[in-house]
Short mmCIF file of C-alpha atoms in Angstrom, two decimals:
data_model
loop_
_atom_site.label_atom_id
_atom_site.label_comp_id
_atom_site.label_asym_id
_atom_site.label_seq_id
_atom_site.Cartn_x
_atom_site.Cartn_y
_atom_site.Cartn_z
CA MET A 1 138.77 -139.41 175.37
CA LYS A 2 139.02 -142.44 173.11
CA ILE A 3 141.54 -144.88 174.56
CA LEU A 4 142.05 -148.12 172.66
CA SER A 5 142.55 -151.00 175.09
CA MET A 6 144.10 -154.41 174.50
CA SER A 7 143.73 -157.46 176.76
CA GLY A 8 141.43 -158.47 179.58
CA PHE A 9 144.16 -157.37 181.98
CA VAL A 10 143.16 -153.75 181.33
CA PRO A 11 140.66 -152.86 184.11
CA GLU A 12 137.32 -151.63 182.77
CA HIS A 13 136.66 -150.43 186.32
CA ILE A 14 138.82 -147.29 185.92
CA CYS A 15 137.42 -145.54 182.86
CA ASP A 16 135.77 -146.17 179.50
CA THR A 17 137.97 -147.48 176.73
CA VAL A 18 137.34 -148.69 173.19
CA ARG A 19 138.15 -152.41 173.17
CA PHE A 20 140.38 -153.33 170.23
CA THR A 21 138.61 -155.97 168.18
CA GLN A 22 139.82 -155.78 164.58
CA PHE A 23 141.74 -153.40 162.32
CA SER A 24 141.12 -152.82 158.62
CA GLY A 25 143.84 -150.75 157.00
CA ASP A 26 147.55 -150.50 156.32
CA ARG A 27 149.72 -152.51 158.69
CA ASN A 28 152.90 -151.02 160.06
CA LEU A 29 154.68 -154.25 160.87
CA SER A 30 155.32 -157.66 159.38
CA HIS A 31 156.83 -160.85 160.83
CA TYR A 32 155.24 -159.95 164.14
CA CYS A 33 152.29 -161.03 166.25
CA GLY A 34 149.31 -160.16 164.03
CA TYR A 35 147.02 -159.07 166.86
CA ALA A 36 149.58 -156.74 168.48
CA SER A 37 150.66 -155.44 165.07
CA ASP A 38 147.10 -154.49 164.16
CA PHE A 39 146.61 -152.83 167.55
CA ILE A 40 149.69 -150.67 166.95
CA SER A 41 148.51 -149.86 163.44
CA GLN A 42 145.10 -148.67 164.61
CA VAL A 43 146.52 -146.48 167.38
CA ILE A 44 148.87 -144.81 164.87
CA ARG A 45 146.46 -144.44 161.94
CA ASP A 46 142.98 -144.01 163.45
CA LYS A 47 142.44 -140.29 164.11
CA ARG A 48 139.43 -141.12 166.29
CA ILE A 49 141.76 -142.84 168.79
CA ASP A 50 143.75 -140.54 171.06
CA GLY A 51 145.32 -143.08 173.40
CA ALA A 52 146.24 -146.67 174.11
CA VAL A 53 146.43 -148.90 177.18
CA TYR A 54 147.87 -152.41 177.09
CA PRO A 55 149.60 -154.93 179.39
CA ARG A 56 153.18 -156.06 179.69
CA THR A 57 152.64 -159.81 179.47
CA CYS A 58 154.54 -161.21 176.47
CA ASP A 59 157.37 -160.33 174.08
CA SER A 60 154.96 -158.70 171.63
CA SER A 61 153.25 -156.50 174.21
CA ARG A 62 156.53 -155.46 175.81
CA ILE A 63 157.71 -153.51 172.78
CA ILE A 64 154.42 -151.79 171.87
CA THR A 65 155.46 -148.60 173.67
CA SER A 66 158.53 -148.18 171.46
CA TYR A 67 156.39 -148.35 168.32
CA LEU A 68 153.91 -145.81 169.71
CA SER A 69 156.50 -143.39 171.12
CA GLU A 70 156.18 -141.00 168.16
CA ALA A 71 152.38 -141.25 167.80
CA GLY A 72 151.75 -138.19 169.97
CA LYS A 73 148.98 -139.95 171.86
CA PHE A 74 148.37 -141.08 175.43
CA THR A 75 149.97 -144.46 176.16
CA PHE A 76 150.08 -146.59 179.29
CA GLN A 77 151.40 -150.09 179.86
CA LEU A 78 150.17 -152.12 182.82
CA TYR A 79 152.71 -154.34 184.53
CA VAL A 80 151.02 -157.69 185.07
CA PRO A 81 152.85 -160.11 187.42
CA TYR A 82 152.55 -163.88 187.46
CA ARG A 83 149.47 -164.69 189.46
CA ASP A 84 151.20 -166.94 192.01
CA ALA A 85 154.15 -164.62 192.57
CA PRO A 86 154.36 -163.25 196.15
CA GLY A 87 152.61 -159.90 196.29
CA ALA A 88 151.20 -160.22 192.76
CA ASP A 89 147.94 -158.53 193.75
CA VAL A 90 149.77 -155.63 195.42
CA CYS A 91 151.99 -155.18 192.36
CA LEU A 92 149.06 -155.13 189.93
CA ALA A 93 147.10 -152.79 192.21
CA ALA A 94 150.02 -150.33 192.12
CA SER A 95 150.03 -150.44 188.33
CA ILE A 96 146.27 -149.86 188.24
CA ARG A 97 146.68 -146.79 190.50
CA ASP A 98 149.37 -145.46 188.18
CA TYR A 99 147.07 -146.01 185.21
CA LYS A 100 144.24 -144.07 186.85
CA GLY A 101 146.59 -141.24 187.77
CA SER A 102 148.08 -141.11 184.27
CA VAL A 103 144.65 -140.85 182.66
CA GLU A 104 143.63 -138.06 185.03
CA ARG A 105 146.81 -136.06 184.44
CA TYR A 106 146.91 -136.47 180.67
CA TYR A 107 143.25 -135.66 180.03
CA GLY A 108 142.82 -133.21 182.91
CA VAL A 109 139.90 -135.12 184.40
CA THR A 110 138.92 -136.75 187.68
CA LEU A 111 137.67 -140.33 187.71
CA PRO A 112 135.46 -140.49 190.80
CA ASP A 113 133.01 -143.23 189.86
CA VAL A 114 135.26 -146.30 190.10
CA ALA A 115 133.17 -147.90 192.86
CA ARG A 116 129.97 -147.50 190.84
CA ARG A 117 131.70 -148.91 187.75
CA CYS A 118 132.69 -151.95 189.82
CA GLU A 119 129.04 -152.53 190.74
CA ILE A 120 127.97 -152.27 187.09
CA LEU A 121 130.71 -154.67 185.97
CA ASN A 122 129.85 -157.20 188.66
CA GLU A 123 126.25 -157.25 187.46
CA ARG A 124 127.20 -157.29 183.78
CA ASN A 125 129.56 -160.24 184.18
CA LYS A 126 126.94 -162.12 186.21
CA LYS A 127 124.46 -161.71 183.35
CA LEU A 128 127.08 -162.69 180.77
CA ALA A 129 127.76 -165.89 182.72
CA LYS A 130 124.11 -166.87 182.29
CA VAL A 131 124.34 -166.28 178.53
CA TYR A 132 127.53 -168.36 178.41
CA GLU A 133 125.77 -171.26 180.10
CA GLU A 134 123.42 -171.44 177.09
CA LEU A 135 126.11 -171.50 174.38
CA GLU A 136 125.06 -174.86 172.97
CA ASN A 137 121.53 -173.56 172.45
CA ILE A 138 122.38 -170.28 170.70
CA SER A 139 124.41 -169.15 167.73
CA TYR A 140 128.00 -168.75 168.87
CA TYR A 141 128.63 -166.33 166.00
CA ARG A 142 125.84 -164.05 167.22
CA TYR A 143 127.10 -164.42 170.78
CA ILE A 144 130.70 -163.41 170.03
CA THR A 145 129.79 -160.54 167.68
CA SER A 146 127.35 -159.20 170.27
CA LEU A 147 130.12 -159.34 172.88
CA HIS A 148 132.47 -157.36 170.65
CA GLU A 149 129.83 -154.73 169.91
CA MET A 150 129.15 -154.39 173.63
CA LEU A 151 132.80 -154.04 174.62
CA ARG A 152 133.32 -151.12 172.24
CA LEU A 153 130.64 -149.08 174.03
CA PRO A 154 130.99 -146.93 177.17
CA LEU A 155 130.18 -149.02 180.24
CA LYS A 156 126.90 -147.24 181.02
CA GLU A 157 125.67 -147.91 177.47
CA GLN A 158 126.44 -151.62 177.57
CA ALA A 159 123.45 -153.94 177.70
CA VAL A 160 123.73 -157.70 178.01
CA PHE A 161 122.07 -159.20 174.98
CA ASP A 162 119.37 -161.85 174.81
CA LEU A 163 120.02 -164.18 171.89
CA GLY A 164 117.13 -166.49 172.68
CA LYS A 165 117.36 -170.22 172.04
CA GLY A 166 116.69 -172.70 169.31
CA ALA A 167 119.97 -172.79 167.39
CA GLY A 168 119.74 -176.57 167.57
CA HIS A 169 122.24 -179.23 168.49
CA SER A 170 124.93 -180.82 166.43
CA ALA A 171 126.66 -184.14 166.67
CA LYS A 172 129.92 -182.19 166.49
CA ARG A 173 130.36 -180.41 169.80
CA VAL A 174 133.58 -178.39 170.08
CA PHE A 175 135.43 -176.29 172.65
CA LEU A 176 137.20 -173.15 171.41
CA VAL A 177 140.64 -172.14 172.65
CA GLY A 178 142.64 -169.06 171.74
CA SER A 179 143.39 -165.38 172.02
CA PHE A 180 140.80 -162.64 171.49
CA LEU A 181 138.71 -163.75 168.49
CA ALA A 182 139.27 -160.58 166.47
CA ASN A 183 137.85 -162.08 163.26
CA THR A 184 134.38 -163.21 164.26
CA ASP A 185 133.79 -164.62 160.77
CA ILE A 186 135.83 -167.59 161.99
CA ALA A 187 132.99 -168.36 164.40
CA LYS A 188 130.52 -168.27 161.51
CA LEU A 189 132.67 -170.66 159.48
CA ILE A 190 132.84 -173.03 162.47
CA GLU A 191 129.04 -173.15 162.61
CA ASP A 192 128.66 -173.36 158.83
CA VAL A 193 130.52 -176.69 158.70
CA GLY A 194 128.25 -178.21 161.35
CA PHE A 195 129.99 -177.55 164.66
CA VAL A 196 128.31 -176.18 167.77
CA VAL A 197 130.60 -174.36 170.23
CA VAL A 198 129.72 -175.49 173.76
CA GLY A 199 132.43 -173.53 175.61
CA ASP A 200 135.57 -171.45 175.24
CA ASP A 201 138.43 -169.88 177.16
CA LEU A 202 138.67 -166.69 175.08
CA PRO A 203 139.60 -163.46 176.89
CA GLU A 204 136.31 -161.79 175.92
CA SER A 205 134.19 -164.76 176.94
CA GLY A 206 135.12 -167.72 179.14
CA ARG A 207 137.97 -165.89 180.88
CA LEU A 208 136.05 -162.64 181.33
CA ILE A 209 133.13 -164.20 183.19
CA SER A 210 135.44 -166.26 185.42
CA SER A 211 136.62 -163.14 187.30
CA LYS A 212 135.51 -162.92 190.90
CA PRO A 213 133.34 -159.88 191.74
CA VAL A 214 135.04 -156.73 192.97
CA ASP A 215 134.05 -155.43 196.40
CA PRO A 216 132.92 -151.84 195.62
CA GLY A 217 133.13 -150.95 199.31
CA ALA A 218 136.71 -152.14 199.80
CA ASP A 219 139.10 -149.77 201.57
CA ASP A 220 141.64 -150.36 198.79
CA LEU A 221 139.55 -150.53 195.63
CA CYS A 222 142.53 -150.95 193.28
CA LEU A 223 143.64 -153.99 195.29
CA SER A 224 140.17 -155.53 195.01
CA ILE A 225 140.20 -154.90 191.25
CA ALA A 226 143.64 -156.48 190.95
CA ARG A 227 142.52 -159.59 192.81
CA SER A 228 139.48 -159.88 190.57
CA ILE A 229 141.62 -159.69 187.42
CA LEU A 230 144.10 -162.23 188.77
CA SER A 231 141.28 -164.61 189.71
CA GLN A 232 140.16 -165.17 186.13
CA ARG A 233 141.11 -168.21 184.06
CA LEU A 234 144.75 -167.89 183.15
CA SER A 235 146.16 -166.45 179.95
CA PRO A 236 149.00 -168.42 178.28
CA SER A 237 151.16 -165.35 178.93
CA GLN A 238 151.02 -166.41 182.59
CA ALA A 239 152.90 -169.58 181.54
CA GLN A 240 151.02 -171.96 183.85
CA PHE A 241 150.00 -174.30 181.07
CA LYS A 242 149.13 -177.25 183.27
CA GLU A 243 146.56 -175.25 185.26
CA ILE A 244 145.08 -173.78 182.07
CA LEU A 245 144.59 -177.20 180.55
CA GLU A 246 143.21 -178.75 183.74
CA LYS A 247 140.43 -176.15 183.93
CA ASP A 248 139.70 -176.34 180.21
CA LEU A 249 139.74 -180.13 180.19
CA ARG A 250 137.27 -180.20 183.08
CA GLU A 251 134.83 -178.05 181.10
CA ILE A 252 135.48 -179.95 177.86
CA LYS A 253 134.43 -183.18 179.57
CA GLU A 254 131.51 -181.65 181.48
CA LYS A 255 130.03 -180.27 178.27
CA GLY A 256 130.67 -183.34 176.18
CA ALA A 257 132.91 -181.62 173.65
CA GLU A 258 134.15 -184.06 171.04
CA ALA A 259 136.99 -181.89 169.78
CA VAL A 260 138.98 -178.72 170.38
CA ILE A 261 139.59 -175.89 167.91
CA PHE A 262 142.71 -173.95 168.83
CA ILE A 263 143.08 -170.48 167.25
CA SER A 264 146.35 -168.57 167.47
CA GLN A 265 147.86 -165.48 165.93
CA LYS A 266 151.02 -165.93 163.90
CA TYR A 267 154.22 -165.31 165.88
CA CYS A 268 152.36 -165.48 169.22
CA GLU A 269 154.76 -167.52 171.31
CA PRO A 270 152.58 -168.11 174.42
CA TYR A 271 149.90 -169.79 172.31
CA ASP A 272 152.49 -171.71 170.30
CA TYR A 273 153.81 -173.20 173.54
CA LEU A 274 150.32 -173.80 174.93
CA TYR A 275 149.28 -175.68 171.79
CA SER A 276 152.09 -178.20 172.19
CA VAL A 277 150.93 -178.87 175.77
CA TYR A 278 147.31 -179.18 174.67
CA ARG A 279 148.10 -181.64 171.92
CA ARG A 280 150.05 -183.84 174.31
CA MET A 281 147.61 -183.75 177.25
CA LEU A 282 144.24 -183.98 175.46
CA GLY A 283 144.85 -187.63 174.74
CA ASP A 284 142.22 -189.04 172.37
CA ILE A 285 140.29 -185.77 172.01
CA PRO A 286 140.98 -184.42 168.47
CA ILE A 287 142.40 -180.90 168.18
CA LEU A 288 142.63 -178.59 165.17
CA ARG A 289 145.00 -175.66 165.12
CA LEU A 290 144.03 -172.57 163.11
CA GLY A 291 146.82 -170.02 162.68
CA VAL A 292 145.87 -166.54 161.47
CA HIS A 293 148.23 -163.83 160.21
CA ASP A 294 146.27 -160.74 161.24
CA THR A 295 142.87 -159.76 162.58
CA GLU A 296 141.21 -160.01 159.15
CA ASP A 297 142.81 -163.21 157.95
CA LEU A 298 140.53 -166.05 156.91
CA GLY A 299 142.94 -167.70 154.48
CA LYS A 300 142.11 -171.36 154.04
CA ILE A 301 140.27 -171.64 157.34
CA GLY A 302 136.96 -172.68 155.78
CA LEU A 303 138.47 -175.61 153.90
CA THR A 304 140.50 -176.61 156.95
CA LEU A 305 137.40 -176.68 159.14
CA GLU A 306 135.48 -178.74 156.57
CA ALA A 307 138.25 -181.30 156.44
CA PHE A 308 138.40 -181.47 160.24
CA ALA A 309 134.62 -181.90 160.46
CA ASP A 310 134.85 -184.79 158.00
CA THR A 311 137.36 -186.58 160.21
CA LEU A 312 134.84 -186.49 163.09
CA SER A 313 131.94 -187.89 161.07
#
């Protein structure tokens, strides 16, 4: 089975999925969140993909099912509650159980190795956290592309990469904020103009490694998985902007970041709202907003980054 997954809310603990990173091809939608639009397009057009799993967290994700209803492929939408809502962990655990059951029924398989997958993920994320701690000493572009390559592989084939050290320091230390960095060439452009990324809160990086370990021996394994997912740094779709910024600001200051680069997909309301909060609460720390239309868009990003770098000289 080749299930395309979208969002860190989708539990890797249940079964292997292909993590959506970028889509090259005809788009089915316009005037819509570029990331979600490209996800829909790949599920519909890529014959190698036979299913899709995605969360119900924002306006864009809520209507994905309607677009995929005629695709003739497996689809499942996880219901993700607000983290601080009473019984949030129980609600998400129920959705995770439904997801597991739906996969087993549709594909006619049994998924018995969830506990072992939890052990592997705990160890993987622990190793990734150590790589993340060295961001200022390695190429961020190599780091993020290696992460994407890893997440597309079956769990048992994933190996945490060693990027070594020696990328050098820069006077322009930045913290990266945004949704999944589908177009990793943006990271290369950031480095090319003289920035070094010292931290981020991206779903595939800073937020992923913030999840608490799952207890593989728990009586209710789905509940333990749900609590782990809900423990990670918040997504803007959770709408708790103050808490998001407080955690990011703490890391920004600890790592001596001189500026913030904020990347958002066009028509992505949660990030639009979050940006306005960031701009107001960062105070004297400069922030650059980069808006992209789809997962391939580079547009004028290079020139924009050069101009921003010049303002920090």
